[in-house]
Every structure is written in structure tokens, then in C-alpha cells.
Amino acid sequence: MSFYFTSESVSEGHPDKVCDAISDGVLDAIYKTDPKARVACETFVTTGLVLVGGEVTTNAYIDIQAVVRKTVKNIGYTSADYKFDSESCSVLNAIHSQSPDIAMGVDKGGAGDQGIMFGYACDQTPELMPMPIVFAHKLVKKLADIRKKNLKLMPYLRPDAKSQVTIEYDDNKKPVRVDTVVISTQHDADVSQKKIREDVIKNVINTIIPAKYLDKKTKIFVNPTGRFEIGGPHGDSGLTGRKIIVDTYGGWAPHGGGAFSGKDPSKVDRSATYAARHIAKNVVAAKLAKECLVQLAYAIGVAQPVSIFVDTKGTGVISDKEISAMISKEVDLTPNGIIERLKLRRPIYQKTAAYGHFGRNDKDFTWEQLDLVPTFKKYATK
């Protein structure tokens, strides 16, 4: 039976993503001089205000004001017309040190918290990701690229934007066509919605979505409210970690209990989720299954996961139980093992804050590498 599935994405100028970028910017700034630091940084933004808080234990000195203003500037909030800009916004710092009760367990190599984490991969796209979230990310990333690198093409663009893509699937869960595309982009006052629609279709949708997936029945909505001049932190307040489905699989696969941005990798919310994606992607790339869901669970202060769950949705060439046993044998899933294998104590995190943590071709996204494929392939014939 055919069905439809929808995923959304938001641009780096969305207020929640501004917060994610600031929180990860603080983490990166600290990691440049202190890669053993403990960081749990949260950010709140609204009109003219950035509030940075959380728990940080480090010997490094970080100029929070400078990190915030540079991040906001790089995103594109550089004009007073936006009612939020890098030069005039107030920055409040409410950071304090990590609880010694948490540190006691982490110092011994244990997980920084209890929790469940999910990783997923499938063969729908070259990125081994669900197609709706891949297209949704690429659409808002294209808007940002035009705004930053080729503004003459669409000179009225402002930083805030959202996308949504609905894919029609056949009986075998194979993507057949794009049914609906929704794009809302912030814009200057002196441009018509007709012009925006024409430009978005020509310069964004038609350059990102392959023509074979578009047909006469595809529905396209551009700024469906009719206007999107007020946006960003002036249009809506923002918080770190409020776009966790955008960050992962667009709702196609489950999400665990915690967000990622602003957290150092001793927090398994982040590191173990990356590890689970790494494993799931390598399982699919090794042809052990067409899709693979991996769940890991941890107890605070305990190094080994308390459980490993695998679900290949009936597509595995060996049983899910055998894949789970393979993972336990071949992959070190202690927090320290994950951090070392994926080289996570580096200032690589701000670039993860927008356009998804998974399915991207970036050498620093070590959880996307296919280094486990040769090992996993050996189990296909056992």
C-alpha cells in the first residue's frame, strides 16, 4: 500500500537554530584550548537579547560576548532592520560549573547521564538517509548559499527560512515522487510574493530536487501566509535543542531523550547518538540490511551500554539478534571508546548546528564514515 511521509527543516537563521549555533560555538571555542572540558551550554534568544547559560568546567578563558556576536554575524543578522543584529543585541552570561555529582561518574569513564539514543540508516538516498529530510535540508541550505554567496540572484532574502517536503512511497517503501514542497523564506519589504515564488521555484526547488521526482501533480507552496518580513529572534523566541527532529531523521526514525547542541561528547545524548548512526549506516552500507535502526541505552556513571537493540524492519540478511551480537563484539560503545574512535574532542560542532547532524559529506563528521563496512561484511556469510 502506497503512503506519504513529510519532513521539515529550518535554516541557520531560525531562532532555535541561532541558539544551537551559539551553544555549539561556545563548545568549539572552549575545545580549541581545552579538549577535556565539560560543557553543557544552553542559549535563549528574543528581540535584542541573547542569554547564554549552563554548566561548564574548563581552564580556558572564553569571551562569550565575542562568540555570540561572531556567530550571529556569520548567520546573517547584521542589520538593525531585522530587530536583532550582532552589534546591538544584549548578551547575558549565566554559565556556572558542572555538578560534582555528575563529574564523579564521568571522571571514571562512565556516561554523563542516563538515556536512550537512536541511530538510523536506509538505502533511499546516496546519503543513506530518508529522502524527505534530505531534500528539506538541501532546500534551506540552498537559500542560505544564495543569500551568502550569490545575493544578486535573490537580493531580498533574509536569514530565517523553513522547508517541508512530502514524498510519495510505493508498496515497497521506495520513493516514487515529490508530492508537496513548502518553503517559507524571510524577505525584505519591497518585493512581491509573486517574485519570491518564481525565484524559489527556479533557483531553489528546481536546482535541488531532481526533475524525475517532480510532476504536474506536485504541489508547491511558497510563503503560504502571504508575507514573511518579520522573522528570526524578533519574530519568535528561540531555545537550544528545540529542533531535535530536524537534527536527526525528520520523524522517520525515533529520537532519543536529549538534544545535541552545546554538549561535549562525555554526554552520551550526543556521542552515543553519533555512534548509533555510525553503526546503522555501516550496517546498511555493508549490505546487511536495507534499513537499520539501532538503540543504545546508558546508565549515568556506567561505561558499557545497558542495552543494544537492532531493528532492520525485516530487511536483514542475518537476524537482528546476530547484528546486535556483532555490534557488541566489534564496536567499543563506552563513552571513551566512542570519543576516541570518532575523534570527538575537536572544535567541529558549530557546523552541525544547522542542516542536520547526519547524511552530510564533511570529513569532520566522522560518524558518517564507512570504516566498519569491511568488518561488518564478514558477517554476511556466517
Coordinates of C-alpha atoms in Angstrom, one line a residue:
M1 CA 0.0 0.0 0.0
S2 CA 1.4 3.4 -1.0
F3 CA 1.8 6.2 1.5
Y4 CA 3.0 9.7 2.0
F5 CA 5.6 10.9 4.5
T6 CA 6.7 14.5 5.3
S7 CA 9.8 16.0 6.9
E8 CA 10.7 19.6 7.6
S9 CA 13.9 21.6 8.1
V10 CA 14.8 25.1 9.1
S11 CA 17.6 27.5 8.2
E12 CA 20.5 28.7 10.4
G13 CA 18.6 31.9 10.8
H14 CA 15.6 30.2 12.5
P15 CA 15.7 31.4 16.2
D16 CA 16.1 27.9 17.6
K17 CA 19.0 27.3 15.2
V18 CA 20.6 30.6 16.2
C19 CA 20.6 29.2 19.7
D20 CA 22.1 25.8 18.6
A21 CA 24.8 27.6 16.7
I22 CA 25.7 29.8 19.7
S23 CA 25.8 26.9 22.1
D24 CA 28.0 24.9 19.8
G25 CA 30.1 27.9 19.1
V26 CA 30.8 28.2 22.9
L27 CA 31.7 24.5 22.9
D28 CA 34.1 24.9 19.9
A29 CA 35.7 28.0 21.4
I30 CA 36.5 26.0 24.6
Y31 CA 37.7 22.9 22.8
K32 CA 40.2 24.9 20.8
T33 CA 42.3 25.2 24.0
D34 CA 40.8 22.7 26.4
P35 CA 39.6 19.4 24.7
K36 CA 39.0 17.8 28.1
A37 CA 36.5 20.4 29.2
R38 CA 33.0 19.6 30.3
V39 CA 30.4 21.7 28.5
A40 CA 26.6 21.9 28.7
C41 CA 25.7 25.2 27.2
E42 CA 22.1 26.5 26.6
T43 CA 21.0 29.6 24.8
F44 CA 17.8 31.7 24.7
V45 CA 17.2 34.5 22.2
T46 CA 14.5 37.0 21.7
T47 CA 14.3 40.6 20.4
G48 CA 17.6 42.3 21.1
L49 CA 18.7 39.7 23.6
V50 CA 20.9 36.6 23.9
L51 CA 21.1 34.7 27.2
V52 CA 23.8 32.0 27.5
G53 CA 23.7 29.7 30.5
G54 CA 24.6 26.1 31.6
E55 CA 27.4 24.2 33.2
V56 CA 31.0 24.4 32.0
T57 CA 34.1 23.1 33.7
T58 CA 37.3 24.3 32.0
N59 CA 40.6 26.0 32.5
A60 CA 40.1 28.0 29.3
Y61 CA 39.0 31.6 29.1
I62 CA 36.3 32.2 26.7
D63 CA 35.0 35.6 25.6
I64 CA 31.2 34.7 25.5
Q65 CA 30.3 38.1 24.0
A66 CA 32.7 37.7 21.1
V67 CA 31.5 34.1 20.4
V68 CA 27.9 35.2 20.4
R69 CA 28.4 38.3 18.2
K70 CA 30.6 36.5 15.7
T71 CA 28.0 33.6 15.4
V72 CA 25.1 36.0 14.9
K73 CA 27.0 38.0 12.3
N74 CA 28.0 34.8 10.4
I75 CA 24.4 33.7 10.3
G76 CA 23.4 37.0 8.7
Y77 CA 21.8 39.1 11.3
T78 CA 23.7 42.3 10.6
S79 CA 21.1 44.9 10.1
A80 CA 19.0 46.9 12.6
D81 CA 16.1 46.4 10.2
Y82 CA 15.9 42.8 11.5
K83 CA 15.3 44.0 15.1
F84 CA 18.1 41.6 16.1
D85 CA 21.7 42.1 15.0
S86 CA 25.2 41.1 16.0
E87 CA 26.3 44.6 17.0
S88 CA 23.4 45.8 19.1
C89 CA 21.9 42.7 20.8
S90 CA 22.5 42.4 24.6
V91 CA 24.4 39.3 25.7
L92 CA 23.9 37.9 29.2
N93 CA 26.2 35.2 30.6
A94 CA 24.8 32.8 33.2
I95 CA 27.3 29.9 33.0
H96 CA 28.5 28.1 36.1
S97 CA 30.5 24.9 36.8
Q98 CA 29.3 21.3 36.4
S99 CA 27.7 19.5 39.3
P100 CA 30.4 17.4 41.2
D101 CA 27.8 14.6 41.5
I102 CA 27.8 14.2 37.7
A103 CA 31.6 14.7 37.4
M104 CA 32.2 11.9 39.9
G105 CA 30.8 9.3 37.4
V106 CA 32.2 10.9 34.2
D107 CA 35.7 11.1 35.7
K108 CA 35.8 7.3 35.9
G109 CA 34.8 6.9 32.2
G110 CA 31.1 6.5 32.7
A111 CA 28.3 8.0 30.8
G112 CA 27.4 11.6 31.7
D113 CA 23.8 10.8 32.1
Q114 CA 21.2 8.0 31.7
G115 CA 19.3 7.9 28.5
I116 CA 18.3 6.3 25.2
M117 CA 19.8 7.1 21.9
F118 CA 18.8 6.1 18.3
G119 CA 20.7 5.8 15.1
Y120 CA 19.2 5.0 11.7
A121 CA 20.1 4.5 8.1
C122 CA 18.3 3.3 4.9
D123 CA 19.0 2.9 1.2
Q124 CA 16.5 5.6 0.0
T125 CA 19.3 8.1 -0.9
P126 CA 23.0 8.1 -1.5
E127 CA 23.4 9.7 1.9
L128 CA 21.7 6.5 3.4
M129 CA 19.0 8.8 4.9
P130 CA 15.2 9.1 4.4
M131 CA 14.5 11.2 1.3
P132 CA 12.1 13.8 2.8
I133 CA 14.7 15.1 5.3
V134 CA 17.5 15.1 2.8
F135 CA 15.5 17.3 0.4
A136 CA 14.2 19.5 3.2
H137 CA 17.7 20.3 4.4
K138 CA 19.1 20.9 1.0
L139 CA 16.3 23.4 0.1
V140 CA 17.0 25.7 3.1
K141 CA 20.8 25.3 2.7
K142 CA 20.4 26.4 -0.9
L143 CA 18.5 29.5 0.3
A144 CA 21.4 30.3 2.7
D145 CA 24.0 29.7 0.0
I146 CA 22.3 32.1 -2.4
R147 CA 22.0 34.7 0.4
K148 CA 25.6 34.4 1.4
K149 CA 27.4 33.7 -1.9
N150 CA 25.1 34.9 -4.7
L151 CA 22.8 37.5 -3.2
K152 CA 22.3 39.3 -6.6
L153 CA 20.2 36.3 -7.6
M154 CA 17.7 36.9 -4.8
P155 CA 18.8 40.2 -3.1
Y156 CA 15.7 40.4 -0.8
L157 CA 16.5 37.3 1.2
R158 CA 16.8 37.4 5.0
P159 CA 18.2 34.7 7.3
D160 CA 15.1 32.9 8.6
A161 CA 13.6 30.1 6.5
K162 CA 11.7 26.9 6.7
S163 CA 11.0 24.0 4.3
Q164 CA 8.8 20.9 4.2
V165 CA 8.8 18.0 1.8
T166 CA 6.2 15.3 1.3
I167 CA 7.3 12.1 -0.6
E168 CA 5.0 9.5 -2.0
Y169 CA 6.2 6.0 -1.5
D170 CA 5.1 2.8 -3.3
D171 CA 4.2 -0.5 -1.6
N172 CA 7.9 -1.4 -1.1
K173 CA 8.7 1.8 0.7
K174 CA 10.5 3.1 -2.4
P175 CA 10.3 6.9 -3.0
V176 CA 8.3 7.5 -6.2
R177 CA 7.7 11.2 -6.4
V178 CA 7.6 14.5 -4.5
D179 CA 4.0 15.3 -3.7
T180 CA 4.4 18.6 -1.9
V181 CA 7.1 21.2 -1.3
V182 CA 6.6 24.1 1.2
I183 CA 9.1 26.9 1.5
S184 CA 8.8 29.9 3.7
T185 CA 11.6 32.5 3.5
Q186 CA 12.1 35.7 5.3
H187 CA 12.4 38.7 2.9
D188 CA 12.7 42.4 2.6
A189 CA 9.6 44.6 2.5
D190 CA 9.9 45.8 -1.1
V191 CA 9.5 42.5 -3.0
S192 CA 6.3 40.9 -4.3
Q193 CA 5.3 37.4 -3.3
K194 CA 4.9 36.6 -7.0
K195 CA 8.6 37.4 -7.5
I196 CA 9.6 35.3 -4.5
R197 CA 7.6 32.3 -5.7
E198 CA 9.1 32.5 -9.2
D199 CA 12.7 32.8 -7.8
V200 CA 12.3 30.0 -5.3
I201 CA 10.9 27.6 -7.8
K202 CA 13.6 28.4 -10.4
N203 CA 16.7 28.9 -8.2
V204 CA 16.0 26.6 -5.3
I205 CA 13.4 23.8 -5.9
N206 CA 14.4 23.0 -9.5
T207 CA 18.1 23.0 -8.7
I208 CA 17.8 20.7 -5.6
I209 CA 15.0 18.2 -6.4
P210 CA 15.7 16.0 -9.4
A211 CA 13.2 16.5 -12.2
K212 CA 12.3 12.8 -12.1
Y213 CA 10.6 13.3 -8.8
L214 CA 8.6 16.4 -9.8
D215 CA 5.4 16.2 -12.0
K216 CA 2.3 18.2 -12.8
K217 CA 0.6 17.0 -9.6
T218 CA 3.4 18.2 -7.3
K219 CA 2.1 21.0 -5.1
I220 CA 4.3 23.9 -4.3
F221 CA 3.6 26.5 -1.6
V222 CA 6.0 29.5 -1.2
N223 CA 5.3 31.8 1.8
P224 CA 1.8 30.5 2.0
T225 CA 0.8 33.1 4.7
G226 CA 1.4 35.7 2.0
R227 CA 4.2 37.6 3.9
F228 CA 7.3 36.7 6.0
E229 CA 9.1 40.0 6.6
I230 CA 9.3 39.7 10.4
G231 CA 11.3 36.7 11.4
G232 CA 14.3 35.4 13.4
P233 CA 14.6 36.1 17.1
H234 CA 12.4 39.2 16.7
G235 CA 9.6 37.1 15.2
D236 CA 9.8 34.3 17.7
S237 CA 12.0 33.4 20.7
G238 CA 14.5 30.6 20.3
L239 CA 16.0 27.9 22.5
T240 CA 18.8 25.4 22.2
G241 CA 17.7 21.9 21.4
R242 CA 14.2 22.6 20.3
K243 CA 14.6 21.2 16.7
I244 CA 15.7 17.7 17.6
I245 CA 13.7 16.0 14.8
V246 CA 15.1 18.4 12.2
D247 CA 18.6 17.5 13.6
T248 CA 18.1 13.7 13.0
Y249 CA 15.8 11.8 10.7
G250 CA 12.8 14.1 10.1
G251 CA 10.5 11.9 12.1
W252 CA 11.1 8.8 10.0
A253 CA 13.0 7.2 12.8
P254 CA 12.7 7.6 16.6
H255 CA 14.6 10.2 18.6
G256 CA 16.2 9.6 22.0
G257 CA 15.8 11.6 25.2
G258 CA 18.1 14.5 24.6
A259 CA 19.3 17.2 22.2
F260 CA 22.8 17.6 20.9
S261 CA 24.0 21.2 20.6
G262 CA 26.1 22.7 23.4
K263 CA 27.0 19.4 24.9
D264 CA 30.5 17.9 24.9
P265 CA 30.9 14.2 23.9
S266 CA 31.0 12.9 27.5
K267 CA 27.2 13.5 27.3
V268 CA 26.0 10.3 25.6
D269 CA 23.0 12.3 24.3
R270 CA 25.4 13.5 21.7
S271 CA 28.2 11.0 21.4
A272 CA 26.2 7.8 21.6
T273 CA 23.6 9.1 19.1
Y274 CA 26.5 9.7 16.7
A275 CA 27.8 6.2 17.4
A276 CA 24.4 4.7 16.7
R277 CA 24.1 6.5 13.4
H278 CA 27.7 5.3 12.5
I279 CA 26.8 1.7 13.2
A280 CA 23.4 1.8 11.4
K281 CA 25.0 3.5 8.3
N282 CA 27.7 0.9 8.2
V283 CA 25.2 -2.0 8.5
V284 CA 23.3 -0.7 5.5
A285 CA 26.5 0.1 3.5
A286 CA 27.7 -3.4 4.2
K287 CA 24.5 -4.8 2.7
L288 CA 23.5 -6.5 5.9
A289 CA 20.1 -4.7 5.6
K290 CA 18.2 -2.2 3.5
E291 CA 17.4 -0.2 6.6
C292 CA 18.6 -0.4 10.2
L293 CA 17.6 1.2 13.5
V294 CA 19.9 1.0 16.4
Q295 CA 19.0 1.9 20.0
L296 CA 21.6 2.3 22.7
A297 CA 20.8 2.8 26.4
Y298 CA 23.1 4.0 29.2
A299 CA 23.1 4.5 33.0
I300 CA 24.8 7.5 34.5
G301 CA 28.4 6.8 35.6
V302 CA 28.4 3.3 33.9
A303 CA 30.6 2.9 30.8
Q304 CA 29.0 0.0 28.9
P305 CA 25.6 0.4 27.4
V306 CA 22.9 -1.4 29.4
S307 CA 21.2 -2.5 26.2
I308 CA 21.7 -2.6 22.4
F309 CA 18.6 -3.0 20.2
V310 CA 18.6 -3.6 16.5
D311 CA 15.6 -3.5 14.1
T312 CA 16.1 -4.0 10.4
K313 CA 12.4 -4.0 9.6
G314 CA 12.6 -7.4 8.1
T315 CA 15.3 -6.4 5.6
G316 CA 18.3 -8.0 7.2
V317 CA 20.3 -10.8 5.5
I318 CA 21.1 -12.1 9.0
S319 CA 18.9 -11.8 12.1
D320 CA 18.6 -8.6 14.2
K321 CA 19.9 -10.7 17.1
E322 CA 23.0 -11.6 15.2
I323 CA 23.6 -8.0 14.2
S324 CA 23.3 -6.9 17.8
A325 CA 25.8 -9.5 18.8
M326 CA 28.1 -8.4 16.1
I327 CA 27.9 -4.8 17.3
S328 CA 28.7 -5.9 20.9
K329 CA 31.7 -7.8 19.7
E330 CA 33.2 -5.4 17.2
V331 CA 32.4 -1.9 18.4
D332 CA 33.6 -0.2 21.7
L333 CA 30.5 1.6 22.9
T334 CA 31.9 3.0 26.1
P335 CA 31.8 6.8 26.1
N336 CA 35.6 6.9 26.0
G337 CA 35.7 4.3 23.2
I338 CA 33.2 6.3 21.1
I339 CA 35.0 9.6 21.7
E340 CA 38.4 8.1 20.6
R341 CA 37.0 6.2 17.6
L342 CA 35.1 9.2 16.2
K343 CA 37.7 11.8 17.3
L344 CA 35.0 13.9 19.1
R345 CA 37.2 16.1 21.3
R346 CA 37.7 18.6 18.5
P347 CA 36.1 22.0 17.7
I348 CA 33.9 20.6 15.0
Y349 CA 30.4 21.2 16.4
Q350 CA 29.1 24.6 15.2
K351 CA 28.8 23.3 11.7
T352 CA 26.5 20.6 12.9
A353 CA 24.0 23.1 14.3
A354 CA 22.1 23.6 11.1
Y355 CA 21.1 21.4 8.2
G356 CA 21.2 18.1 10.1
H357 CA 23.8 16.1 12.0
F358 CA 23.6 13.2 9.6
G359 CA 23.8 12.4 5.9
R360 CA 26.4 15.2 5.2
N361 CA 29.6 14.8 3.3
D362 CA 32.1 16.5 5.6
K363 CA 35.4 14.9 6.8
D364 CA 34.8 16.2 10.3
F365 CA 31.5 14.2 10.5
T366 CA 33.4 11.1 11.5
W367 CA 30.2 9.3 12.3
E368 CA 29.4 9.3 8.6
Q369 CA 32.5 7.4 7.6
L370 CA 32.2 3.8 6.3
D371 CA 35.2 2.3 8.1
L372 CA 33.3 -0.5 9.7
V373 CA 32.0 -1.9 6.4
P374 CA 34.8 -4.4 5.8
T375 CA 34.4 -5.8 9.3
F376 CA 30.6 -6.0 9.1
K377 CA 30.6 -7.6 5.6
K378 CA 32.3 -10.7 7.1
Y379 CA 29.2 -11.4 9.0
A380 CA 27.0 -11.6 5.8
T381 CA 28.3 -15.1 5.1
K382 CA 28.4 -16.5 8.6

